[in-house]
Short mmCIF file of C-alpha atoms and ligand atoms in Angstrom, two decimals:
data_model
loop_
_atom_site.label_atom_id
_atom_site.label_comp_id
_atom_site.label_asym_id
_atom_site.label_seq_id
_atom_site.Cartn_x
_atom_site.Cartn_y
_atom_site.Cartn_z
CA MET A 1 27.69 -15.28 -31.11
CA ASP A 2 25.04 -16.26 -28.59
CA PHE A 3 21.29 -16.00 -28.85
CA ALA A 4 21.13 -12.47 -27.46
CA HIS A 5 23.36 -11.17 -30.23
CA ALA A 6 22.15 -13.31 -33.12
CA TRP A 7 19.99 -10.47 -34.40
CA LEU A 8 23.08 -8.26 -34.64
CA ASP A 9 24.92 -10.73 -36.78
CA ALA A 10 22.11 -11.57 -39.17
CA GLU A 11 20.14 -8.39 -39.50
CA ALA A 12 22.21 -5.60 -38.19
CA GLN A 13 20.89 -3.13 -40.65
CA ALA A 14 19.50 0.31 -40.47
CA GLY A 15 15.84 0.23 -39.47
CA THR A 16 16.36 -2.52 -36.89
CA HIS A 17 14.63 -1.57 -33.65
CA VAL A 18 15.43 -4.15 -30.99
CA VAL A 19 14.09 -4.46 -27.49
CA GLN A 20 16.20 -6.26 -24.91
CA PHE A 21 14.47 -7.29 -21.69
CA TYR A 22 16.78 -7.66 -18.70
CA GLU A 23 16.76 -8.56 -15.04
CA ASP A 24 20.21 -7.58 -13.93
CA ASP A 25 21.97 -4.29 -14.73
CA ALA A 26 25.30 -6.11 -15.15
CA PHE A 27 23.80 -8.26 -17.91
CA LEU A 28 22.46 -5.16 -19.66
CA ALA A 29 25.90 -3.51 -19.51
CA ASP A 30 27.36 -6.63 -21.08
CA VAL A 31 24.78 -6.58 -23.91
CA VAL A 32 25.31 -2.89 -24.65
CA GLY A 33 29.09 -3.35 -24.44
CA ARG A 34 29.03 -6.12 -27.03
CA TYR A 35 26.47 -4.40 -29.27
CA SER A 36 28.64 -1.29 -29.26
CA GLY A 37 31.88 -3.23 -29.77
CA ASP A 38 30.42 -4.98 -32.82
CA ALA A 39 29.04 -1.71 -34.13
CA LEU A 40 32.45 -0.04 -33.89
CA LEU A 41 34.02 -2.98 -35.71
CA GLN A 42 31.51 -2.45 -38.50
CA GLY A 43 32.56 1.20 -38.74
CA ASN A 44 29.42 2.53 -37.02
CA SER A 45 29.14 5.65 -34.95
CA LEU A 46 27.54 5.17 -31.48
CA VAL A 47 24.90 7.08 -29.54
CA TRP A 48 24.13 6.04 -25.95
CA ILE A 49 21.15 7.66 -24.27
CA ALA A 50 21.17 6.28 -20.73
CA THR A 51 21.25 7.15 -17.04
CA ALA A 52 24.54 8.39 -15.65
CA GLU A 53 25.06 5.09 -13.78
CA HIS A 54 24.40 3.02 -16.87
CA LEU A 55 26.67 5.18 -19.07
CA GLU A 56 29.50 4.43 -16.69
CA SER A 57 28.88 0.69 -16.63
CA PHE A 58 28.46 0.55 -20.44
CA GLY A 59 31.84 2.25 -20.86
CA ALA A 60 33.48 -0.34 -18.62
CA ALA A 61 31.73 -3.20 -20.45
CA LEU A 62 32.81 -1.87 -23.87
CA SER A 63 36.44 -1.67 -22.86
CA ARG A 64 36.18 -5.20 -21.42
CA CYS A 65 34.93 -6.75 -24.64
CA ARG A 66 36.90 -4.53 -27.07
CA PRO A 67 39.92 -3.33 -25.08
CA SER A 68 41.51 -1.71 -28.11
CA ALA A 69 38.35 -0.12 -29.56
CA GLU A 70 38.90 3.50 -30.51
CA THR A 71 35.87 5.52 -29.43
CA ALA A 72 37.22 9.03 -29.83
CA GLY A 73 34.70 11.03 -31.82
CA LEU A 74 32.64 7.90 -32.43
CA LEU A 75 30.72 7.67 -29.16
CA LEU A 76 28.13 10.24 -28.18
CA GLN A 77 26.89 9.84 -24.58
CA VAL A 78 23.68 11.57 -23.54
CA ASP A 79 22.02 11.68 -20.12
CA ALA A 80 18.61 10.05 -20.60
CA ARG A 81 16.84 11.94 -17.81
CA GLN A 82 18.11 15.28 -19.02
CA LEU A 83 17.16 14.59 -22.64
CA LEU A 84 13.68 13.42 -21.58
CA SER A 85 13.10 16.62 -19.67
CA THR A 86 13.64 18.67 -22.84
CA PHE A 87 10.67 17.19 -24.72
CA MET A 88 8.17 15.89 -22.12
CA VAL A 89 5.09 18.12 -21.84
CA ASP A 90 2.32 17.28 -19.32
CA GLY A 91 3.60 13.73 -18.96
CA ARG A 92 3.69 13.06 -22.74
CA PRO A 93 6.55 13.27 -25.25
CA ASP A 94 5.91 16.27 -27.47
CA PRO A 95 6.59 15.20 -31.11
CA VAL A 96 8.02 18.56 -32.24
CA ARG A 97 10.24 18.95 -29.20
CA PHE A 98 11.35 15.34 -29.58
CA GLN A 99 12.53 16.02 -33.12
CA THR A 100 14.26 19.20 -32.02
CA ALA A 101 16.06 17.36 -29.22
CA VAL A 102 17.05 14.17 -31.02
CA ARG A 103 17.76 15.24 -34.63
CA PRO A 104 20.93 17.19 -33.80
CA LEU A 105 22.31 14.13 -32.01
CA LEU A 106 21.72 11.92 -35.04
CA GLU A 107 23.12 14.58 -37.38
CA GLN A 108 26.26 14.83 -35.28
CA ALA A 109 26.69 11.05 -35.10
CA SER A 110 25.96 10.45 -38.79
CA GLU A 111 28.98 12.54 -39.81
CA ARG A 112 31.19 9.62 -38.71
CA GLY A 113 29.25 6.76 -40.30
CA PRO A 114 26.06 4.66 -39.97
CA ILE A 115 24.48 5.04 -36.54
CA SER A 116 23.99 2.38 -33.89
CA ALA A 117 22.03 3.85 -31.01
CA TYR A 118 21.08 2.59 -27.58
CA GLY A 119 18.28 4.26 -25.59
CA GLU A 120 16.52 3.72 -22.28
CA MET A 121 14.32 6.81 -21.90
CA VAL A 122 11.36 4.47 -22.50
CA ASP A 123 12.52 2.24 -19.63
CA LEU A 124 12.67 5.28 -17.33
CA LEU A 125 9.14 6.30 -18.28
CA TRP A 126 7.88 2.74 -17.78
CA ALA A 127 9.55 2.51 -14.37
CA GLU A 128 7.79 5.76 -13.37
CA GLY A 129 4.47 4.12 -14.26
CA ASN A 130 4.02 6.26 -17.39
CA SER A 131 3.60 3.40 -19.84
CA THR A 132 1.50 5.46 -22.27
CA ALA A 133 4.35 7.93 -22.69
CA ALA A 134 6.85 5.09 -23.14
CA ILE A 135 4.82 3.57 -25.99
CA ALA A 136 4.29 7.00 -27.56
CA LEU A 137 8.05 7.57 -27.43
CA GLU A 138 8.71 4.20 -29.10
CA HIS A 139 6.46 5.30 -31.97
CA LEU A 140 8.27 8.62 -32.25
CA TRP A 141 11.54 6.69 -32.63
CA ASN A 142 9.93 4.47 -35.27
CA GLY A 143 8.78 7.60 -37.13
CA LEU A 144 12.29 9.00 -37.02
CA ALA A 145 13.71 5.70 -38.29
CA LYS A 146 11.65 6.08 -41.47
CA GLU A 147 13.70 9.10 -42.57
CA TRP A 148 17.00 8.35 -40.86
CA GLU A 149 19.34 5.45 -41.36
CA PHE A 150 20.05 4.07 -37.93
CA ARG A 151 19.54 0.99 -35.82
CA LEU A 152 18.31 1.21 -32.30
CA LEU A 153 18.56 -0.98 -29.25
CA CYS A 154 16.17 -0.33 -26.35
CA ALA A 155 16.08 -2.05 -22.98
CA TYR A 156 13.34 -2.62 -20.44
CA ALA A 157 13.84 -3.98 -16.93
CA MET A 158 11.61 -7.04 -16.53
CA ARG A 159 10.92 -6.03 -12.89
CA ASN A 160 8.75 -3.21 -14.22
CA PHE A 161 6.17 -5.69 -15.56
CA PRO A 162 5.32 -7.50 -12.31
CA ALA A 163 1.55 -7.96 -12.59
CA GLY A 164 -0.68 -10.06 -14.81
CA ALA A 165 -2.30 -6.79 -15.87
CA ASP A 166 1.04 -5.69 -17.38
CA GLY A 167 0.58 -8.27 -20.16
CA ASP A 168 -1.09 -5.87 -22.61
CA GLY A 169 1.57 -3.22 -22.11
CA PHE A 170 4.28 -5.83 -22.55
CA LEU A 171 2.73 -6.88 -25.84
CA GLU A 172 2.57 -3.26 -27.00
CA VAL A 173 6.27 -2.84 -26.25
CA CYS A 174 7.05 -5.96 -28.28
CA THR A 175 4.85 -4.77 -31.17
CA ALA A 176 6.69 -1.45 -31.32
CA HIS A 177 9.98 -3.26 -32.12
CA THR A 178 11.31 -5.25 -35.05
CA HIS A 179 13.17 -7.70 -32.78
CA VAL A 180 12.49 -8.89 -29.23
CA VAL A 181 15.23 -10.41 -27.07
CA PRO A 182 14.24 -12.17 -23.83
CA THR A 183 16.06 -11.62 -20.53
CA GLU A 184 19.34 -13.25 -19.57
CA GLU A 185 17.50 -16.27 -18.16
CA PHE A 186 16.63 -17.27 -21.71
CA SER A 187 19.52 -15.72 -23.58
CA ARG A 188 22.04 -17.77 -21.63
CA LEU A 189 20.71 -21.02 -23.09
CA GLN A 190 23.19 -22.18 -25.70
CA THR A 191 21.40 -24.72 -27.90
CA GLU A 192 18.06 -24.84 -29.70
CA GLU A 193 17.15 -27.95 -27.70
CA HIS A 194 17.73 -26.11 -24.40
CA ARG A 195 15.59 -23.25 -25.62
CA ARG A 196 12.75 -25.57 -26.69
CA ARG A 197 12.81 -27.18 -23.28
CA GLU A 198 12.77 -23.80 -21.56
CA ILE A 199 9.85 -22.62 -23.71
CA SER A 200 7.91 -25.81 -22.91
CA GLN A 201 8.54 -25.26 -19.22
CA LEU A 202 7.47 -21.61 -19.45
CA GLN A 203 4.29 -22.65 -21.29
CA GLN A 204 3.51 -25.17 -18.57
CA ARG A 205 4.11 -22.53 -15.90
CA ALA A 206 1.94 -19.97 -17.70
CA GLN A 207 -0.90 -22.48 -17.93
CA ALA A 208 -0.53 -23.50 -14.30
CA LEU A 209 -0.59 -19.84 -13.31
CA GLU A 210 -3.78 -19.24 -15.27
CA HIS A 211 -5.43 -22.18 -13.52
CA GLU A 212 -4.19 -20.89 -10.18
CA ILE A 213 -5.59 -17.42 -10.90
CA GLU A 214 -8.99 -18.94 -11.73
CA ARG A 215 -8.88 -21.04 -8.55
CA ARG A 216 -7.99 -18.01 -6.45
CA LYS A 217 -10.77 -15.95 -8.01
CA GLY A 218 -13.19 -18.65 -6.80
CA VAL A 219 -11.65 -18.60 -3.32
CA GLU A 220 -11.81 -14.80 -3.25
CA ALA A 221 -15.49 -14.83 -4.24
CA ARG A 222 -16.25 -17.36 -1.48
CA LEU A 223 -14.30 -15.32 1.08
CA THR A 224 -16.08 -12.11 0.10
CA GLU A 225 -19.41 -13.90 0.46
CA ALA A 226 -18.36 -15.29 3.85
CA LEU A 227 -17.42 -11.79 5.03
CA ARG A 228 -20.74 -10.42 3.82
CA LEU A 229 -22.59 -13.17 5.68
CA ARG A 230 -20.54 -12.44 8.82
CA ASP A 231 -21.39 -8.74 8.65
CA ASP A 232 -25.08 -9.51 8.05
CA PHE A 233 -25.07 -11.91 10.96
CA VAL A 234 -23.37 -9.39 13.23
CA ALA A 235 -25.94 -6.71 12.32
CA ILE A 236 -28.87 -9.10 12.88
CA ALA A 237 -27.44 -10.33 16.18
CA GLY A 238 -27.05 -6.72 17.35
CA HIS A 239 -30.68 -5.95 16.45
CA GLU A 240 -32.12 -9.10 17.94
CA LEU A 241 -30.29 -8.59 21.24
CA ARG A 242 -31.67 -5.10 21.63
CA THR A 243 -35.32 -5.98 22.36
CA PRO A 244 -34.71 -8.48 25.19
CA LEU A 245 -32.04 -6.18 26.61
CA THR A 246 -34.45 -3.25 26.78
CA ALA A 247 -36.98 -5.51 28.57
CA LEU A 248 -34.24 -6.74 30.89
CA GLY A 249 -33.29 -3.13 31.71
CA LEU A 250 -36.89 -2.36 32.72
CA LEU A 251 -37.09 -5.50 34.88
CA ILE A 252 -33.85 -4.56 36.63
CA GLN A 253 -35.22 -1.06 37.23
CA ARG A 254 -38.27 -2.60 38.92
CA LEU A 255 -36.04 -4.89 41.01
CA GLU A 256 -33.91 -1.89 42.04
CA ARG A 257 -37.04 -0.13 43.30
CA THR A 258 -38.20 -3.27 45.14
CA ALA A 259 -34.78 -3.72 46.76
CA ALA A 260 -34.74 -0.05 47.83
CA SER A 261 -38.28 -0.21 49.29
CA ARG A 262 -37.47 -3.39 51.22
CA ASN A 263 -34.28 -1.92 52.53
CA ASP A 264 -32.53 -5.19 51.71
CA PRO A 265 -28.77 -4.55 51.19
CA GLU A 266 -28.04 -8.06 49.97
CA LEU A 267 -30.77 -7.93 47.36
CA SER A 268 -29.58 -4.42 46.36
CA GLN A 269 -26.10 -5.74 45.88
CA GLN A 270 -27.29 -8.62 43.71
CA VAL A 271 -29.48 -6.32 41.65
CA SER A 272 -26.62 -3.89 41.10
CA ARG A 273 -24.41 -6.78 39.96
CA THR A 274 -27.16 -7.81 37.54
CA ARG A 275 -27.38 -4.20 36.32
CA ARG A 276 -23.62 -4.15 35.62
CA GLN A 277 -23.79 -7.33 33.55
CA ALA A 278 -26.83 -6.05 31.67
CA THR A 279 -25.03 -2.76 30.95
CA ARG A 280 -22.04 -4.72 29.67
CA LEU A 281 -24.29 -6.82 27.48
CA THR A 282 -25.95 -3.68 26.10
CA GLY A 283 -22.51 -2.26 25.30
CA LEU A 284 -21.56 -5.40 23.39
CA ALA A 285 -24.83 -5.35 21.44
CA GLU A 286 -24.21 -1.67 20.58
CA GLN A 287 -20.73 -2.57 19.32
CA LEU A 288 -22.24 -5.21 17.06
CA LEU A 289 -24.72 -2.67 15.71
CA ASP A 290 -21.92 -0.17 15.11
CA VAL A 291 -20.22 -2.62 12.75
CA SER A 292 -22.77 -1.87 10.04
CA ARG A 293 -23.54 1.69 11.19
CA LEU A 294 -19.90 2.76 10.90
CA SER A 295 -18.93 0.75 7.81
CA GLY A 296 -20.59 3.16 5.37
CA GLU A 297 -18.86 5.89 3.39
CA LYS A 298 -19.89 8.74 5.62
CA ILE A 299 -20.59 8.50 9.33
CA PRO A 300 -23.34 10.94 10.38
CA LEU A 301 -22.18 13.28 13.15
CA HIS A 302 -24.37 15.56 15.27
CA ARG A 303 -21.97 18.34 16.03
CA GLU A 304 -22.42 20.78 18.87
CA ARG A 305 -20.01 23.03 20.72
CA PHE A 306 -18.75 21.77 24.08
CA GLU A 307 -15.73 21.58 26.34
CA LEU A 308 -13.83 18.31 26.02
CA GLY A 309 -12.25 18.21 29.52
CA SER A 310 -15.71 18.29 31.15
CA LEU A 311 -16.94 15.47 28.96
CA VAL A 312 -13.90 13.33 29.79
CA ASN A 313 -14.43 14.15 33.47
CA GLU A 314 -18.04 12.92 33.24
CA VAL A 315 -16.91 9.64 31.67
CA VAL A 316 -14.21 9.22 34.34
CA ALA A 317 -16.85 9.78 37.06
CA ARG A 318 -19.07 7.16 35.44
CA PHE A 319 -16.17 4.73 35.66
CA ALA A 320 -15.70 5.25 39.42
CA ASP A 321 -17.01 1.78 40.25
CA GLY A 322 -15.26 0.14 37.32
CA GLY A 323 -11.96 1.77 38.28
CA ALA A 324 -12.32 0.60 41.86
CA ARG A 325 -13.11 -2.95 40.77
CA ALA A 326 -10.04 -2.94 38.48
CA ARG A 327 -7.96 -1.50 41.39
CA CYS A 328 -6.89 1.41 39.20
CA GLN A 329 -6.51 4.96 40.38
CA VAL A 330 -7.84 7.05 37.51
CA THR A 331 -6.63 10.65 37.15
CA LEU A 332 -7.42 13.39 34.66
CA PHE A 333 -5.10 16.25 33.71
CA ALA A 334 -6.98 19.00 31.89
CA PRO A 335 -5.14 22.27 32.66
CA GLU A 336 -7.36 24.55 30.53
CA PRO A 337 -10.84 24.40 29.02
CA ILE A 338 -10.70 23.41 25.35
CA SER A 339 -13.89 23.66 23.34
CA GLY A 340 -14.67 22.45 19.86
CA SER A 341 -17.48 21.35 17.62
CA TRP A 342 -17.88 17.60 17.87
CA ASP A 343 -20.47 14.84 18.26
CA ARG A 344 -20.87 14.56 22.02
CA LEU A 345 -22.22 11.01 22.15
CA ARG A 346 -19.62 9.71 19.73
CA LEU A 347 -16.73 11.32 21.65
CA GLU A 348 -18.17 9.89 24.87
CA GLN A 349 -17.91 6.53 23.15
CA VAL A 350 -14.27 7.23 22.18
CA VAL A 351 -13.29 8.08 25.77
CA THR A 352 -15.32 5.17 27.13
CA ASN A 353 -13.65 2.65 24.82
CA LEU A 354 -10.13 3.85 25.60
CA LEU A 355 -10.72 4.06 29.33
CA ALA A 356 -12.46 0.66 29.45
CA ASN A 357 -9.46 -0.88 27.66
CA ALA A 358 -7.00 0.82 30.01
CA LEU A 359 -8.85 -0.66 33.02
CA LYS A 360 -9.15 -4.06 31.37
CA TYR A 361 -5.56 -4.40 30.16
CA GLY A 362 -3.95 -2.33 32.92
CA ALA A 363 -5.81 -3.61 35.99
CA GLY A 364 -4.08 -2.97 39.31
CA GLN A 365 -2.07 0.03 38.02
CA PRO A 366 -2.87 3.74 37.76
CA VAL A 367 -4.51 5.09 34.62
CA ALA A 368 -3.92 8.70 33.55
CA LEU A 369 -6.00 10.71 31.11
CA SER A 370 -5.11 14.12 29.76
CA VAL A 371 -6.76 16.74 27.59
CA THR A 372 -4.30 19.30 26.25
CA ARG A 373 -3.92 21.69 23.37
CA GLY A 374 -2.27 20.24 20.26
CA LEU A 375 -0.69 21.88 17.24
CA ALA A 376 -2.67 23.87 14.68
CA ASP A 377 -6.02 24.28 16.42
CA SER A 378 -6.33 20.77 17.68
CA VAL A 379 -6.85 19.01 20.99
CA LEU A 380 -5.01 15.95 22.24
CA LEU A 381 -6.73 13.35 24.36
CA SER A 382 -4.48 10.69 25.78
CA VAL A 383 -5.11 7.63 27.92
CA THR A 384 -2.12 5.95 29.56
CA ASP A 385 -2.06 2.69 31.45
CA HIS A 386 0.74 0.56 32.89
CA GLY A 387 -0.64 -2.81 31.93
CA ILE A 388 0.28 -5.64 29.57
CA GLY A 389 1.20 -3.38 26.63
CA ILE A 390 1.01 -4.30 22.94
CA ASP A 391 3.52 -6.01 20.70
CA PRO A 392 4.71 -3.47 18.05
CA ALA A 393 3.89 -5.99 15.32
CA ALA A 394 0.21 -5.94 16.39
CA GLN A 395 -0.15 -2.19 16.86
CA ALA A 396 -1.49 -1.35 13.39
CA ARG A 397 -3.75 -4.42 13.26
CA ILE A 398 -5.68 -3.71 16.48
CA PHE A 399 -7.47 -0.75 14.87
CA GLN A 400 -9.09 -3.10 12.38
CA ARG A 401 -12.42 -4.88 12.78
CA PHE A 402 -12.41 -7.94 15.05
CA GLU A 403 -8.64 -7.75 15.50
CA ARG A 404 -7.25 -8.60 18.93
CA ALA A 405 -3.73 -9.01 20.28
CA VAL A 406 -4.68 -11.08 23.32
CA SER A 407 -6.06 -14.53 23.85
CA ALA A 408 -9.82 -14.82 24.38
CA ASP A 409 -9.02 -17.17 27.31
CA HIS A 410 -7.49 -14.31 29.27
CA PHE A 411 -9.42 -11.24 28.18
CA GLY A 412 -12.99 -11.05 26.91
CA GLY A 413 -13.97 -8.72 24.07
CA LEU A 414 -15.09 -8.57 20.46
CA GLY A 415 -12.10 -6.73 19.00
CA LEU A 416 -14.36 -3.87 17.91
CA GLY A 417 -13.73 -1.06 20.42
CA LEU A 418 -10.60 0.34 18.79
CA TRP A 419 -12.01 -0.05 15.28
CA ILE A 420 -15.10 1.92 16.33
CA THR A 421 -12.89 4.50 18.06
CA HIS A 422 -10.72 4.84 14.95
CA GLN A 423 -13.78 5.25 12.69
CA LEU A 424 -15.27 7.92 14.95
CA VAL A 425 -12.02 9.85 15.31
CA GLU A 426 -11.48 9.81 11.53
CA ALA A 427 -15.06 10.92 10.94
CA HIS A 428 -14.17 14.00 13.04
CA GLY A 429 -11.13 14.60 10.83
CA GLY A 430 -8.78 13.46 13.60
CA SER A 431 -6.29 10.67 14.12
CA ILE A 432 -5.40 8.08 16.74
CA ARG A 433 -2.07 6.46 17.53
CA VAL A 434 -0.66 4.12 20.11
CA GLN A 435 2.71 4.02 21.83
CA SER A 436 3.42 0.84 23.70
CA GLN A 437 5.88 -1.88 24.56
CA PRO A 438 4.87 -5.34 25.78
CA GLY A 439 4.73 -5.33 29.59
CA ALA A 440 5.22 -1.56 29.79
CA GLY A 441 1.67 -0.28 29.35
CA ALA A 442 0.15 1.69 26.52
CA THR A 443 -0.68 5.28 25.64
CA PHE A 444 -3.44 5.94 23.12
CA THR A 445 -3.47 9.50 21.82
CA VAL A 446 -6.35 11.00 19.88
CA ALA A 447 -5.83 14.27 17.99
CA LEU A 448 -9.00 16.15 17.05
CA PRO A 449 -9.37 19.37 15.10
CA LEU A 450 -11.30 22.01 17.09
CA ALA A 451 -13.47 23.05 14.17
P1 ADP B 1 -11.26 -5.80 22.66
O1 ADP B 1 -10.66 -5.08 23.83
O2 ADP B 1 -12.71 -5.99 22.76
O3 ADP B 1 -10.52 -7.00 22.31
P2 ADP B 1 -10.48 -3.46 21.11
O4 ADP B 1 -10.77 -3.17 19.67
O5 ADP B 1 -10.86 -2.47 22.09
O6 ADP B 1 -11.12 -4.86 21.38
O7 ADP B 1 -8.93 -3.72 21.23
C1 ADP B 1 -8.29 -4.55 20.27
C2 ADP B 1 -7.08 -5.20 20.89
O8 ADP B 1 -6.09 -4.21 21.20
C3 ADP B 1 -7.35 -5.88 22.21
O9 ADP B 1 -7.84 -7.19 22.01
C4 ADP B 1 -5.99 -5.85 22.86
O10 ADP B 1 -5.21 -6.91 22.34
C5 ADP B 1 -5.38 -4.56 22.35
N1 ADP B 1 -5.53 -3.43 23.30
C6 ADP B 1 -6.40 -2.43 23.25
N2 ADP B 1 -6.19 -1.55 24.24
C7 ADP B 1 -5.16 -2.00 24.95
C8 ADP B 1 -4.42 -1.56 26.10
N3 ADP B 1 -4.76 -0.41 26.73
N4 ADP B 1 -3.38 -2.30 26.53
C9 ADP B 1 -3.03 -3.44 25.90
N5 ADP B 1 -3.68 -3.92 24.80
C10 ADP B 1 -4.71 -3.22 24.35
#
């Protein structure tokens, strides 16, 4: 008799309520097979309440360990899921229904002798995340054991207690039983000395884990603080850049007028180049400011009714110079007017971000935009380029703050445009997705509800 079955040998009496933890289903089948074999030898009658798969494997295990055991009339097999469904009410086991469901089984089994039962309804509840119901059910069994002579073996899969926070629940399960048997890892150890060594090792590991958790909590706190400082810095940088940029804009305006009055094409060209860089800088500062503006719970939208195709057309027209510089022919397909109630400035920003990216990452190739009707009162805006494309592994990440899938040496940018776009589209109740393959361009599609 090994460790796992020692309790059977010494204290296999009525009123014993054992919990067996297990990792592998084959090990569990072996335990139940041997428990049942011993019970039959002792003239007990058996009740198995288990899943259909387990019932089958228990049967095979029993005939392996007691090939000549006679089970006719002595083994009652009950489907655990089906039995559970007869007494669960609103996610809890109903005490009266439980009695009504289980008593007849025990009555039937007791006609043939003392009862040895195995049950895993609690394990099913635990696996579903309903630990409260599992514990309540354990107590119902304990209540029943006060008036009925039977012994009960329960099993719980160890994989259902994966987190540190499961510790309290684990303890409650142990408390609800008269005997606790560890998983096969421990049960396989043959001598007391081996077990002492294993326990010492487990104690060392538990302590090391506790230290590690404390250390990680410290790291987490420092990382959270670092992120907060980053966000504060980004917001301050955005603000501070605004004032000199406004002044710079006014100076450029004056220079534009001077260049025009002097009729000096070279000066005009230089001033317009300066204007472009200043506009770019203003865009970057706005992105930095949007980091804090759009991080809140609710993004304020100023909705008004307008036609989306016209708005996209305006943005495309504004990009005439940019498109030419990127050597991209930009086309728009908007076969019918589609109006909705949206925030005009914010949608302008969405189109601007997607088109700017298409020109940046798809330079030298055509870029196609379309505005078409989608399903269920929605509109689809798509921007397609034939540029560098995006690795599938990076496609979800690029919608997050500061995330980029290119090297800063090759392409400038803050990694904020798509995050801002995503935030704005979601604030409108819409969604955005990307279809792309590396080297084969990218299509970003925004779906927006019309209302
Ligand atoms: P930025 O362009 O400033 O880096 P975005 O948030 O706009 O930031 O984009 C995030 C990343 O997504 C980019 O760094 C790039 O790797 C990738 N990306 C966005 N649009 C495209 C596109 N049209 N083609 C290829 N990659 C793109």
